[in-house]
Coordinates of C-alpha atoms and ligand atoms in Angstrom, one line a residue:
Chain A
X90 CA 0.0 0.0 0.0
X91 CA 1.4 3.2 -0.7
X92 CA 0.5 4.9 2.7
X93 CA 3.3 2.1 4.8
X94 CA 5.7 2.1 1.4
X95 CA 5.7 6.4 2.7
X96 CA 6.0 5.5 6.3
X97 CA 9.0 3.4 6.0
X98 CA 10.0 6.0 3.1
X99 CA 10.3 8.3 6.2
X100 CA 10.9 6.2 9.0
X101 CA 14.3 4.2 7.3
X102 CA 16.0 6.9 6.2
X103 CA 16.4 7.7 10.1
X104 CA 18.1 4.3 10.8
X105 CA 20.7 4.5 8.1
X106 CA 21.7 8.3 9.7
X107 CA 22.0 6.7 12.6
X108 CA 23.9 3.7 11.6
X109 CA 26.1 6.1 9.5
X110 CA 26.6 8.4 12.6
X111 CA 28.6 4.9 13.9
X112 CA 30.4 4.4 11.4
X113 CA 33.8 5.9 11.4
X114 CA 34.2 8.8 9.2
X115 CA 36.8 8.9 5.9
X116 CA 38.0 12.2 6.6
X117 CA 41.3 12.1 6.3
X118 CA 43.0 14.7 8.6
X119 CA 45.3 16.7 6.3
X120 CA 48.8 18.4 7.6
X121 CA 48.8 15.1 9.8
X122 CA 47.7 12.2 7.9
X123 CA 48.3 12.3 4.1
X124 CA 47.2 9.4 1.4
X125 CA 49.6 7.9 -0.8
X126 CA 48.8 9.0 -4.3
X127 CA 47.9 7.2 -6.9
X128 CA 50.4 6.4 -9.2
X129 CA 49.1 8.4 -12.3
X130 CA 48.1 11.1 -10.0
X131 CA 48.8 14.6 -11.5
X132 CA 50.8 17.0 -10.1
X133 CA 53.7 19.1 -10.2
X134 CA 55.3 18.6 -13.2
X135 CA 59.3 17.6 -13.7
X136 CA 61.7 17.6 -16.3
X137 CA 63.1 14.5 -16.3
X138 CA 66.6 12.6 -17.6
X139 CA 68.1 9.9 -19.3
X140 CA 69.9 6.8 -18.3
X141 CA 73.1 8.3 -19.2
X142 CA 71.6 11.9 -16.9
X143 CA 71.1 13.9 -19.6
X144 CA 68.4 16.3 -20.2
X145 CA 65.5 14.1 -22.1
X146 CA 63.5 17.4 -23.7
X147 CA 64.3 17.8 -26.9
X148 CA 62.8 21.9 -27.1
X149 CA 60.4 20.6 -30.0
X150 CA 57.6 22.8 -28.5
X151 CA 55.1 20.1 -28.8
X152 CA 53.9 20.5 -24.8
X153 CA 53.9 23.9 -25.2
X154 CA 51.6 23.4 -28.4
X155 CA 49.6 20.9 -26.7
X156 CA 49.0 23.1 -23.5
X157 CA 45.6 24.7 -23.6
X158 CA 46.6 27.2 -21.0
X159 CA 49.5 28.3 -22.7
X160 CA 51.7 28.2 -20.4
X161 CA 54.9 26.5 -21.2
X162 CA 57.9 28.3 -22.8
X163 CA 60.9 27.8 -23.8
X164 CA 63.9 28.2 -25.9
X165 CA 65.3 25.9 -28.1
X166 CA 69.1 25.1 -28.8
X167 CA 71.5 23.1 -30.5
X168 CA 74.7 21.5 -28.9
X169 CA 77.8 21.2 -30.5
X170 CA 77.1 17.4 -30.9
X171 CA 73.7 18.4 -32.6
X172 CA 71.7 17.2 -29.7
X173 CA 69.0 20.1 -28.8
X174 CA 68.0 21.3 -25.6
X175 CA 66.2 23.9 -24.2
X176 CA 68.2 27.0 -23.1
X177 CA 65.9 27.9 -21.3
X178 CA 62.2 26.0 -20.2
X179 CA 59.4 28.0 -18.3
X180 CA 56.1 26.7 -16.9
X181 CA 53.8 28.9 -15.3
X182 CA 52.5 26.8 -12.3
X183 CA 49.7 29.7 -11.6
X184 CA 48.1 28.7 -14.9
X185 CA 48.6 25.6 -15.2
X186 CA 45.7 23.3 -14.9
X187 CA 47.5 19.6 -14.3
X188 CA 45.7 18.5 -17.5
X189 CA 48.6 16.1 -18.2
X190 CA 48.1 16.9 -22.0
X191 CA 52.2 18.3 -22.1
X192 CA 53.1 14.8 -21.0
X193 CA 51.0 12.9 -23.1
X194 CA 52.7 15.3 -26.1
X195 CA 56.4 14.5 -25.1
X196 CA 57.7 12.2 -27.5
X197 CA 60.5 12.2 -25.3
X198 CA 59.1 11.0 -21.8
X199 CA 60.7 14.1 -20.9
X200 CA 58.0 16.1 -19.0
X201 CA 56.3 14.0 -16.5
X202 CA 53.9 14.5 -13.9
X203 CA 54.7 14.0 -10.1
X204 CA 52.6 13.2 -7.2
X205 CA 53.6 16.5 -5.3
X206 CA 50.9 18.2 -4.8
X207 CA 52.1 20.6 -2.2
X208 CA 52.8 23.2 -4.4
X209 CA 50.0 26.6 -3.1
X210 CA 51.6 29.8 -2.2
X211 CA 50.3 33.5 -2.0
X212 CA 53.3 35.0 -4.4
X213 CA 52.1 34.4 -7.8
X214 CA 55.7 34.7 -8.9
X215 CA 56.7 31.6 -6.7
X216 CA 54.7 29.3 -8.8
X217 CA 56.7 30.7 -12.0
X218 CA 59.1 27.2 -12.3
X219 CA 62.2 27.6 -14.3
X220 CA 64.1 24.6 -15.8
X221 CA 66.7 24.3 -12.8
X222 CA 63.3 23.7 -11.0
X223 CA 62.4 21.8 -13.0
X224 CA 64.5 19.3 -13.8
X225 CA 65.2 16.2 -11.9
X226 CA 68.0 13.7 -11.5
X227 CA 66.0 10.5 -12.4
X228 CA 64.1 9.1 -15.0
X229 CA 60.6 9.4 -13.7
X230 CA 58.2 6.7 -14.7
X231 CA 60.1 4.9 -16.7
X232 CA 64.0 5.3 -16.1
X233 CA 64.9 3.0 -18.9
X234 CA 63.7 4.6 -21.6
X235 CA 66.1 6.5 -23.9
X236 CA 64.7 8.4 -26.8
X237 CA 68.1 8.5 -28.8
X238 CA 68.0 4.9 -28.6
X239 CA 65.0 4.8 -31.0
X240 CA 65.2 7.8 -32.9
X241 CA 67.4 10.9 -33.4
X242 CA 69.4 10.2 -36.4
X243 CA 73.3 10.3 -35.3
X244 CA 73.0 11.8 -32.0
X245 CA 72.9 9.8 -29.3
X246 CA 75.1 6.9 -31.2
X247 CA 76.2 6.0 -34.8
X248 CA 74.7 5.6 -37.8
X249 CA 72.0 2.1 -37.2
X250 CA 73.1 1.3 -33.8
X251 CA 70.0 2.0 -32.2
X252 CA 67.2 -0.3 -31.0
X253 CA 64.9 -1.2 -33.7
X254 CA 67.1 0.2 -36.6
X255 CA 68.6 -1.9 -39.0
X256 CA 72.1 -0.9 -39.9
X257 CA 72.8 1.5 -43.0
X258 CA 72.4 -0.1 -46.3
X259 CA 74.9 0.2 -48.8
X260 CA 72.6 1.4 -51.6
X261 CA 75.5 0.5 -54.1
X262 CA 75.2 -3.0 -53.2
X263 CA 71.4 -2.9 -54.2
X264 CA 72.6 -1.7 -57.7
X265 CA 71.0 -3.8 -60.6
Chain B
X1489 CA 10.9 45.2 52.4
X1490 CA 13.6 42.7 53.6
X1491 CA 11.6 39.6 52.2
X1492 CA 11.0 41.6 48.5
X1493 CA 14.3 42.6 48.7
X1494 CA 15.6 38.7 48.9
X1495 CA 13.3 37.3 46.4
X1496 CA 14.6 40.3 43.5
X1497 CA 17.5 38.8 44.5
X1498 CA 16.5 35.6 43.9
X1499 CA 15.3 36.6 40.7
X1500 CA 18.2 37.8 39.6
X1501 CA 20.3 35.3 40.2
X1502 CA 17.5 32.5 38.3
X1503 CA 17.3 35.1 35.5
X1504 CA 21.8 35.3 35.6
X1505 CA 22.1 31.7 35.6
X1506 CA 19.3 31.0 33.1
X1507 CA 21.0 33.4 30.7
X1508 CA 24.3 32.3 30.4
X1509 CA 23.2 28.4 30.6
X1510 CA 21.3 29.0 27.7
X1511 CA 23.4 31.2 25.9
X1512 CA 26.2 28.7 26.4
X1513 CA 23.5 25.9 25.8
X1514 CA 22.5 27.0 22.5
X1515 CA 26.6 28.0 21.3
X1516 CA 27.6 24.2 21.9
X1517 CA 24.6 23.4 20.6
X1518 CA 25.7 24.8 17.2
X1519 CA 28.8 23.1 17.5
X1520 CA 27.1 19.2 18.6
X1521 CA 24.7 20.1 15.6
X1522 CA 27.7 20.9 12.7
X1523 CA 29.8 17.8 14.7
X1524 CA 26.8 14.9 14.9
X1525 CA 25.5 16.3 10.9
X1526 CA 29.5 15.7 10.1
X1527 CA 29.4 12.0 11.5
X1528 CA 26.0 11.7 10.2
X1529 CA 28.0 12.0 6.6
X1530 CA 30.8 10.5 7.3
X1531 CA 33.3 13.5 8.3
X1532 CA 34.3 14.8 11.7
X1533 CA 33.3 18.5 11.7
X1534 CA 35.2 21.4 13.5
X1535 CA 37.7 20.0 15.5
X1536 CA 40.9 22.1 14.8
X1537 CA 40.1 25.1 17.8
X1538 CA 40.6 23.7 21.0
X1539 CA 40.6 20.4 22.7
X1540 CA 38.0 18.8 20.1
X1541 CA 37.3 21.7 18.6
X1542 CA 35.4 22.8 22.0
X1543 CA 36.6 26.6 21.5
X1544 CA 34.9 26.6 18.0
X1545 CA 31.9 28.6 19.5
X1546 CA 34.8 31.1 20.6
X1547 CA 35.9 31.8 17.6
X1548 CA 32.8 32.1 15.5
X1549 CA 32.1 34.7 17.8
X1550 CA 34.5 36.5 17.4
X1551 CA 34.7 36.3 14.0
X1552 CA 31.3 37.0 13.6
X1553 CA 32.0 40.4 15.7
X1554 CA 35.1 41.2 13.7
X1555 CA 32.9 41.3 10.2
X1556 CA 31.7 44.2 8.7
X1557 CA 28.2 45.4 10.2
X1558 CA 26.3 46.1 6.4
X1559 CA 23.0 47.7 6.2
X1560 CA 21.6 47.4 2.5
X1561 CA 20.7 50.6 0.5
X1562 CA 17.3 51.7 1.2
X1563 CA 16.6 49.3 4.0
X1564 CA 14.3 50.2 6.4
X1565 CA 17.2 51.3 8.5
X1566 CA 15.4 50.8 12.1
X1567 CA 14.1 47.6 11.7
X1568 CA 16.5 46.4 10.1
X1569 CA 18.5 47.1 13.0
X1570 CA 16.0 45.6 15.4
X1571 CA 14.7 42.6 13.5
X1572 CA 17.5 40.0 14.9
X1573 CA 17.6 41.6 18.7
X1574 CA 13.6 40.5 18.1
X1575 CA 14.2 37.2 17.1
X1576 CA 16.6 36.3 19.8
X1577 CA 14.9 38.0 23.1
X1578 CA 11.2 36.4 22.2
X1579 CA 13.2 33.1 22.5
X1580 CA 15.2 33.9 25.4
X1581 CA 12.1 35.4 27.1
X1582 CA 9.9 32.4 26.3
X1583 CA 12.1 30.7 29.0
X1584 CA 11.3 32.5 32.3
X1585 CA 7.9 29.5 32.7
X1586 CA 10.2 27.0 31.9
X1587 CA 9.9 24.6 35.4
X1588 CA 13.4 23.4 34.9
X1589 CA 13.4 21.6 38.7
X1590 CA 10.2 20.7 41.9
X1591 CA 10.3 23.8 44.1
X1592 CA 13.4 24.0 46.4
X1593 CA 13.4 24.2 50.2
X1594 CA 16.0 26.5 51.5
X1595 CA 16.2 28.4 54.7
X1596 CA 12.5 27.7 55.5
X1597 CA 11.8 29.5 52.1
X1598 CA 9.9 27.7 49.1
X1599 CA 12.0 28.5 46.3
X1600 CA 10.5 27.5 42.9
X1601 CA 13.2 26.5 40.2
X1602 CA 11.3 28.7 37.8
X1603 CA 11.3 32.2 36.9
X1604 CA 7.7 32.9 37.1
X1605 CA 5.7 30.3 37.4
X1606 CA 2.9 31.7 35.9
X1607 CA -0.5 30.3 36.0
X1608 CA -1.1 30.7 32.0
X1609 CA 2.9 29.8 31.5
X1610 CA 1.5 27.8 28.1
X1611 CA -0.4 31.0 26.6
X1612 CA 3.1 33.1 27.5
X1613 CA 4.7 30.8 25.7
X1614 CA 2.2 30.3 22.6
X1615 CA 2.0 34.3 22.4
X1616 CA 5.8 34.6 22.3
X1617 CA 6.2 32.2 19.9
X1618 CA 3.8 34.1 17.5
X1619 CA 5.5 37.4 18.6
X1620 CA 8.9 35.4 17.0
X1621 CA 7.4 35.4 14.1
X1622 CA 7.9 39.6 13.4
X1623 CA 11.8 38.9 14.0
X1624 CA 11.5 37.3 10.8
X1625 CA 8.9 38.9 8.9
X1626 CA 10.6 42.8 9.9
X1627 CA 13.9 41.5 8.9
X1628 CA 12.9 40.3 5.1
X1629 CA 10.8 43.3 4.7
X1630 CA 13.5 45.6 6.3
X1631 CA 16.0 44.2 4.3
X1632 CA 14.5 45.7 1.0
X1633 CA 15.6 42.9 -1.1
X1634 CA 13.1 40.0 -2.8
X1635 CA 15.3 36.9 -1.3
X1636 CA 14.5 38.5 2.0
X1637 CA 11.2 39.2 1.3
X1638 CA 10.0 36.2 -0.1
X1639 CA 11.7 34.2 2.8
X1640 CA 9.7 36.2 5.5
X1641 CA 6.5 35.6 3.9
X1642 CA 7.1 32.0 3.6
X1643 CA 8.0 32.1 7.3
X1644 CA 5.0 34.1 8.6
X1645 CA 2.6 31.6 6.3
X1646 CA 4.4 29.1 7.5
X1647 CA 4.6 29.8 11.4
X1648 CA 0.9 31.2 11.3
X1649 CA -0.3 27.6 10.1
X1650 CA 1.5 25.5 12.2
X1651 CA 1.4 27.5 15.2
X1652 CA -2.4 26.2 14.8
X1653 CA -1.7 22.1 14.9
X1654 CA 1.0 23.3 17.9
X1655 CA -1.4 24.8 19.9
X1656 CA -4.2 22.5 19.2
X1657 CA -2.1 19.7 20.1
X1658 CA -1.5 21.6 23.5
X1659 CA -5.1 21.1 24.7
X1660 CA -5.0 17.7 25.3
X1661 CA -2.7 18.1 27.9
X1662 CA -4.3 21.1 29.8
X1663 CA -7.1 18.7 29.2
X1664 CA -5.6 15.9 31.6
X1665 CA -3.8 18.6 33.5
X1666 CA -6.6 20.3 34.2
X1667 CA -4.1 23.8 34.3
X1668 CA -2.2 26.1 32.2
X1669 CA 0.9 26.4 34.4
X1670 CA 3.6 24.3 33.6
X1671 CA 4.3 23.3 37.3
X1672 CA 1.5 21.7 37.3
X1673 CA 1.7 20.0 34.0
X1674 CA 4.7 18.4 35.1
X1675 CA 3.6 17.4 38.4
X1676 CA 0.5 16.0 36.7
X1677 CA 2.8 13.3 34.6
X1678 CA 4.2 11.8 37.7
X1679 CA 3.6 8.8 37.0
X1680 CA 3.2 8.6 33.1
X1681 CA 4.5 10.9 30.9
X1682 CA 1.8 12.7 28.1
X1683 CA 3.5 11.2 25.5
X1684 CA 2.5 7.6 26.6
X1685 CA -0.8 9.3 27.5
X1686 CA -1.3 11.4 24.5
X1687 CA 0.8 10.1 21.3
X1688 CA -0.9 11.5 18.9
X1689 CA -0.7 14.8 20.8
X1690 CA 2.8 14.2 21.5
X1691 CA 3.6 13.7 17.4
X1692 CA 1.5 16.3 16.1
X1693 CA 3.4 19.2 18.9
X1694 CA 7.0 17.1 18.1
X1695 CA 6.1 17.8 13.8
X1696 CA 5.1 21.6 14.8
X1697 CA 7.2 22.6 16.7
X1698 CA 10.0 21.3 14.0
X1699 CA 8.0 24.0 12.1
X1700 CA 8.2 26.5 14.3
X1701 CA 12.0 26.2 15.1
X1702 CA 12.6 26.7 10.9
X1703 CA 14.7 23.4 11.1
X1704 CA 14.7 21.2 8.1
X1705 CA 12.2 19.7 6.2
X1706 CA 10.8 22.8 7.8
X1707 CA 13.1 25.5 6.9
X1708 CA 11.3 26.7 3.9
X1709 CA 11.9 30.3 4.8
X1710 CA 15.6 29.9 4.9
X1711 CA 15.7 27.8 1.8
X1712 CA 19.7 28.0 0.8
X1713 CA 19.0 27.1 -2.8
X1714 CA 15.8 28.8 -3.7
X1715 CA 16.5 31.9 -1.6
X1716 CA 20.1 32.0 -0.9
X1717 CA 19.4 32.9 2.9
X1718 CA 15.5 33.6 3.2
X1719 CA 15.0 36.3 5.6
X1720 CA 18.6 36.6 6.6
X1721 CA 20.1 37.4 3.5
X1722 CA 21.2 40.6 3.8
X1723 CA 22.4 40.6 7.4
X1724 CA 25.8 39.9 8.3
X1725 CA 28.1 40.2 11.5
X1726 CA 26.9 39.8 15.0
X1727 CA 23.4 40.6 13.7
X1728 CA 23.2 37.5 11.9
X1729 CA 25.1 36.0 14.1
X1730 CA 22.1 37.2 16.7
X1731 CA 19.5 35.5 14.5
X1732 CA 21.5 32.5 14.7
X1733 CA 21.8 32.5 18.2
X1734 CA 18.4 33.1 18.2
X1735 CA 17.5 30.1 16.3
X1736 CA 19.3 27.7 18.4
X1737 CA 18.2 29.4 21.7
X1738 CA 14.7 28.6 20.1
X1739 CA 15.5 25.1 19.4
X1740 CA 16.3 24.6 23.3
X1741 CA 12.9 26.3 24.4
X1742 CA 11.0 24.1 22.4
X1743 CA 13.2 21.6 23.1
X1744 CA 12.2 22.2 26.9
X1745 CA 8.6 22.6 25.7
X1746 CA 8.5 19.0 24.1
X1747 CA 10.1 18.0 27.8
X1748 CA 7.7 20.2 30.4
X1749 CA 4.7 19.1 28.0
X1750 CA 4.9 15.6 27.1
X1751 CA 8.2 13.7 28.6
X1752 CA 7.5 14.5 32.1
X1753 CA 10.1 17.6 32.4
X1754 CA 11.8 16.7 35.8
X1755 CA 10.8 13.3 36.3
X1756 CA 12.9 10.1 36.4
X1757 CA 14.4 7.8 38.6
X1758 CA 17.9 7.8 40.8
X1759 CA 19.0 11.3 39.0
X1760 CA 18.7 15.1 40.1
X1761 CA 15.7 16.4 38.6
X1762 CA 17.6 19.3 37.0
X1763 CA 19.8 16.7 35.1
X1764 CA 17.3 15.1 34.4
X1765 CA 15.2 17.7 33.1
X1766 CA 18.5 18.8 31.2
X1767 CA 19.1 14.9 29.9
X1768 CA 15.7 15.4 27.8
X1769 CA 16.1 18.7 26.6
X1770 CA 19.0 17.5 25.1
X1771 CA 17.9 14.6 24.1
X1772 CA 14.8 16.3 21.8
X1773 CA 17.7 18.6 20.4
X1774 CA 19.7 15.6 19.4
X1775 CA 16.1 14.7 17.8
X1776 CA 15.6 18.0 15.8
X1777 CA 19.7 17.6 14.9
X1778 CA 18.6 13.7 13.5
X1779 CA 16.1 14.8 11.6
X1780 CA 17.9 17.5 10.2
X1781 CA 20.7 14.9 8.9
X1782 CA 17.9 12.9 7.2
X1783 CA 14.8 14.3 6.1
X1784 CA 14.9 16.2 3.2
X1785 CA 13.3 19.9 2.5
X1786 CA 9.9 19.7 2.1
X1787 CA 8.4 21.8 -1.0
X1788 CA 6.2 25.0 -0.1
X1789 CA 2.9 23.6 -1.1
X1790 CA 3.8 20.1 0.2
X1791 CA 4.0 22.2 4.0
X1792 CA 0.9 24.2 3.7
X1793 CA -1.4 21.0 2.8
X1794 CA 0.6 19.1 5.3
X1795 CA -0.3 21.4 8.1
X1796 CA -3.7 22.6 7.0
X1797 CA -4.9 19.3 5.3
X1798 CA -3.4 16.7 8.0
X1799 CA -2.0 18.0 11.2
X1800 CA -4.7 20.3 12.3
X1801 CA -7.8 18.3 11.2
X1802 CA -5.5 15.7 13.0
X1803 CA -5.2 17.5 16.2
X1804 CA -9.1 18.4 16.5
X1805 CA -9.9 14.9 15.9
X1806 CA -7.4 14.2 19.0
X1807 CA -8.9 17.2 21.0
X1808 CA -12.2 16.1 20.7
X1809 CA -11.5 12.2 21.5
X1810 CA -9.3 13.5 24.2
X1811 CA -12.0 15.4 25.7
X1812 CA -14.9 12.2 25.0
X1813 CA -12.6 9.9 26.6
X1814 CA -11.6 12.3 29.8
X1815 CA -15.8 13.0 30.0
X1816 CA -16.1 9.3 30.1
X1817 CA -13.6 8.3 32.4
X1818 CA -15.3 11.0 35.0
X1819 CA -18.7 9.9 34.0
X1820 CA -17.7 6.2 35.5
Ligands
LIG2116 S1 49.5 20.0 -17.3 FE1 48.2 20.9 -18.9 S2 48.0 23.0 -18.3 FE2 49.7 22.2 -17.2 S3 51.5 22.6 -18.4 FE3 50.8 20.6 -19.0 S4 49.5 20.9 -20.7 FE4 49.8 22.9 -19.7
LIG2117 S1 59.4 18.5 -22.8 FE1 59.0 17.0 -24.3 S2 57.4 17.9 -25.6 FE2 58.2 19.6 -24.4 S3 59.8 20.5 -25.7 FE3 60.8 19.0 -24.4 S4 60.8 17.1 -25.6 FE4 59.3 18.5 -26.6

C-alpha cells in the first residue's frame, strides 16, 4: 500500500543516519595524515633525464603546443654534438591546470607529472618554475627509456646502432 | 521590604544563571549540531580550535564580531536594525515558565526552580512564539531585497499555520492537566508521561514545533538554494550572528517545551531532577539535529497542505476524542 511504502520511506531513512553516525568517518586529517597518491596522480610537473643523466627534452615545442593554458615556454638550442635542448624551459605553475596533455605530447618522456601536490603559495611569482626547478636527477616513470636509442638520427650513437634500426644499407650494393 | 528585597535577588540570580546556561547551551549546541551532521555524513566536523574543537563557538564569535556590520541601500534602517535583537529576546524570554526543577526548600523558604511560574505559563509561551514570528517577517521586509522578502512571507505563512496544529495539540494536555501552568503539568505526569498518555498529541506538537523552530524539512523560509538565505540574507556580523543565536536558543525552548509538556520535564528515577530535566532537553535537540541529517526539505505547497490538510484536522480529531474519553472516564 502506498501509505506504509511512505512510512517506511520516512521512518528508514532515520536508521541509516544513525547507523552512518557509527560508522567511522573517511575524513582524512590533512597536515597530519596524508594518502599515498595514486600512481598516475597529476601534479607538479618535472623535467626529467636519461639513463646516461642527460636532459631528455628535446625543445620541439610540442607540450607547449599541446598546453591549452599556454603556459609552457621555452627556448630551443643546439649542442655542439647536434643534440638540442632547451636553453631555457618556463612553466607557469599559476596557470597551469594539471591537465597532463604536455606529458602525453612529449615524445620524449621528458615532462612528467609527479605526485607532489604541495605546491599553493600566496606570491604568484613563486609558482613561476624555471628549468633548474624543473629538472630532476631520475628518469621518472620509466628510467629506462632513452629516446636516442630509437630515434634521433646520429646523436645519441652512430649511424644504425639504435634499437629497432637496421644498420645502413649500402645502396651500391642494391645496384642492378 | 527585607523579604522583597531577597526574592529580586532571587530573581536575579534565576534570571543570571538561566541566561548564560542557555546562551552557552545553545553555542555548543551549534557546534554538537555541525559535529553529529558531520558524522552523520561521514566527516568529523570542527575540531581544529581547542581540545575537540570545543573553542569553535569562541571563535565564530568573534569572527562573527570582527565582520563588517552592512545595512543594505534603502533598508528600512530601524528595523533592520531591530529585527534580529527581536528574534533572539522572544526566545530567550519564552524561557522564564520554563519549570526546569520541583520547588526548592531553603532556609524555610519555598523557592520555585522557575522564573515565574505563571499560571497561564502555556499562553506566555504560545504568544511569544507568535511574537517570533515579526523577528522574521521585519527583517525580510527591512532588508529591501526580494530573497528576503519572499523568505519572511514564507516564514509568517508558515509559522501562522503551524502555530495552529502546535497549539491545538496543546489542549490535550491542559485537558488531563486540568491547568495552564507548567508546574502543574509536570507534576501531573508523575507517574506517566503525556506522550505515553497522548501520542498522537505528543507527534502532532514534536512535527510543529519542528516547524516552528525553521529546522529542516521545515526550513522553507531559509531555503539555501531557492532563496540564498531567506529572511537573513542581507544581514551579516553579530546581527546574523544574533538570529542564529536566536535560532538555536529557540530550538532549546521548544526543546524544553517537548520536555515540560509531554516527557514528564523533571521526572525520572535515581537522577537530580535538573539533570534530568536537562538529559531530555538534550535529548529532543539531538532529535531535531537527527532529523535535520535525514529528512529532506519539504516543497512549499507540500507544507501548507501538510499542516492545514493533516496535522490540524488531526489535532481536533485528537482534542475532541481527548476530551470524550476524559468525559467518560469521569462519567464512570
Ligand atoms: S598539465 Fe596541462 S596546463 Fe599544465 S603545463 Fe601541462 S598541458 Fe599545460
Ligand atoms: S618537454 Fe617534451 S614535448 Fe616539451 S619540448 Fe621537451 S621534448 Fe618536446
Amino acid at each position: 500500500m502506498n501509505l506504509w511504502r511512505d512510512i517506511r520511506g520516512t521512518v528508514h531513512p532515520f536508521w541509516v543516519t544513525l547507523r552512518n553516525m557509527l560508522r567511522t568517518p573517511v575524513t582524512i586529517e590533512y597536515p597530519e595524515e596524508r594518502r599515498t597518491v595514486s600512481p598516475r596522480c597529476r601534479a607538479r610537473i618535472v623535467l626529467t633525464r636519461d639513463p646516461q643523466g642527460e636532459e631528455r627534452c628535446v625543445a620541439c615545442y610540442l607540450c607547449s603546443a599541446a598546453c591549452p593554458v599556454d603556459c609552457i615556454s621555452m627556448q630551443a638550442a643546439e649542442r655542439a654534438d647536434g643534440r638540442r635542448y632547451a636553453a631555457w624551459f618556463r612553466i607557469n605553475f599559476s596557470r597551469c591546470i594539471f591537465c597532463g596533455l604536455c606529458a602525453e605530447a612529449c615524445p620524449t618522456l621528458a615532462i612528467q607529472m609527479s605526485g607532489d601536490y604541495e605546491m599553493g603559495s600566496r606570491d604568484l611569482l613563486k609558482l613561476v618554475a624555471e628549468k633548474e626547478d624543473l629538472l630532476i636527477d631520475g628518469g621518472g616513470r620509466d628510467n629506462e627509456y632513452d629516446f636516442y636509442r630509437h630515434a634521433g638520427i646520429g646523436v645519441g650513437q652512430v649511424r644504425g646502432a639504435g634499437d629497432e634500426e637496421n644498420p645502413p644499407a649500402d645502396f651500391r650494393s642494391n645496384l642492378p | 521590604m527585607n523579604e522583597l528585597l531577597i526574592t529580586l535577588a532571587l530573581v536575579l540570580v534565576k534570571l543570571l544563571l538561566i541566561f548564560g546556561v542557555v546562551l552557552s547551551l545553545a553555542a555548543y549546541l551549534v557546534l554538537a549540531e555541525r559535529r553529529i551532521l558531520a558524522r552523520m555524513q561521514l566527516r568529523l566536523g570542527p575540531n581544529r580550535v581547542g581540545f575537540f574543537g570545543l573553542l569553535q563557538p569562541l571563535a565564530d564569535v568573534i569572527k562573527l564580531l570582527t565582520k563588517e556590520d552592512t545595512v543594505p541601500d534603502r533598508a528600512d534602517r530601524f528595523l533592520f536594525l531591530v529585527a534580529p535583537g527581536l528574534a533572539a529576546v522572544t526566545a530567550l524570554l519564552a524561557f522564564a515558565v520554563v519549570p526546569f526543577a520541583p520547588p526548592l526548600e531553603i532556609f524555610g523558604r519555598q523557592l520555585p526552580m522557575v522564573v515565574c511560574d505563571l499560571n497561564i505559563g502555556i499562553l506566555y509561551f504560545l504568544g511569544l512564539s507568535s511574537l517570533a514570528v515579526y523577528g522574521v517577517a521585519l527583517g525580510g521586509w527591512a532588508s529591501n531585497s526580494k530573497y528576503a522578502l519572499l523568505g519572511a512571507i514564507r516564514g509568517l505563512a508558515q509559522l501562522i499555520s503551524y502555530e495552529l496544529s502546535m497549539g491545538l495539540s496543546v489542549v490535550p494536555v491542559i485537558l488531563s492537566a486540568r491547568s495552564f501552568s507548567l508546574t502543574d503539568i509536570v507534576v501531573a505526569q508523575d507517574p506517566l508521561p503525556f506522550a505515553i498518555v497522548h501520542p498522537v498529541a505528543f507527534l502532532i506538537f514534536l512535527i510543529s514545533v519542528t516547524a516552528e523552530s525553521k529546522r529542516v524539512p521545515f526550513d522553507i523560509p531559509e531555503a539555501e538554494n531557492e532563496l540564498v538565505a531567506g529572511f537573513h540574507t542581507e544581514y551579516s556580523g553579530m546581527r546574523f550572528g544574533l538570529f542564529f543565536v536566536g535560532e538555536y536558543i529557540n530550538m532549546i525552548i521548544l526543546g524544553s517545551m517537548v520536555t515540560v509538556l509531554f516527557l514528564g520535564g523533571w521526572h525520572g528515577p535515581f537522577l537530580p531532577p535538573v539533570v534530568w530535566f536537562t538529559g531530555k532537553v538534550l535529548a529532543v535537540s539531538f532529535v531535531f539535529i537527527w532529523v535535520r541529517g535525514t529528512l529532506p526539505r519539504l516543497r512549499y505547497d507540500q507544507l501548507m497542505h501538510f499542516g492545514w490538510k493533516v496535522l490540524i484536522p488531526l489535532a481536533l480529531v485528537n482534542v475532541l476524542a481527548t476530551g470524550a474519553i476524559l468525559l467518560w472516564l469521569k462519567g464512570s
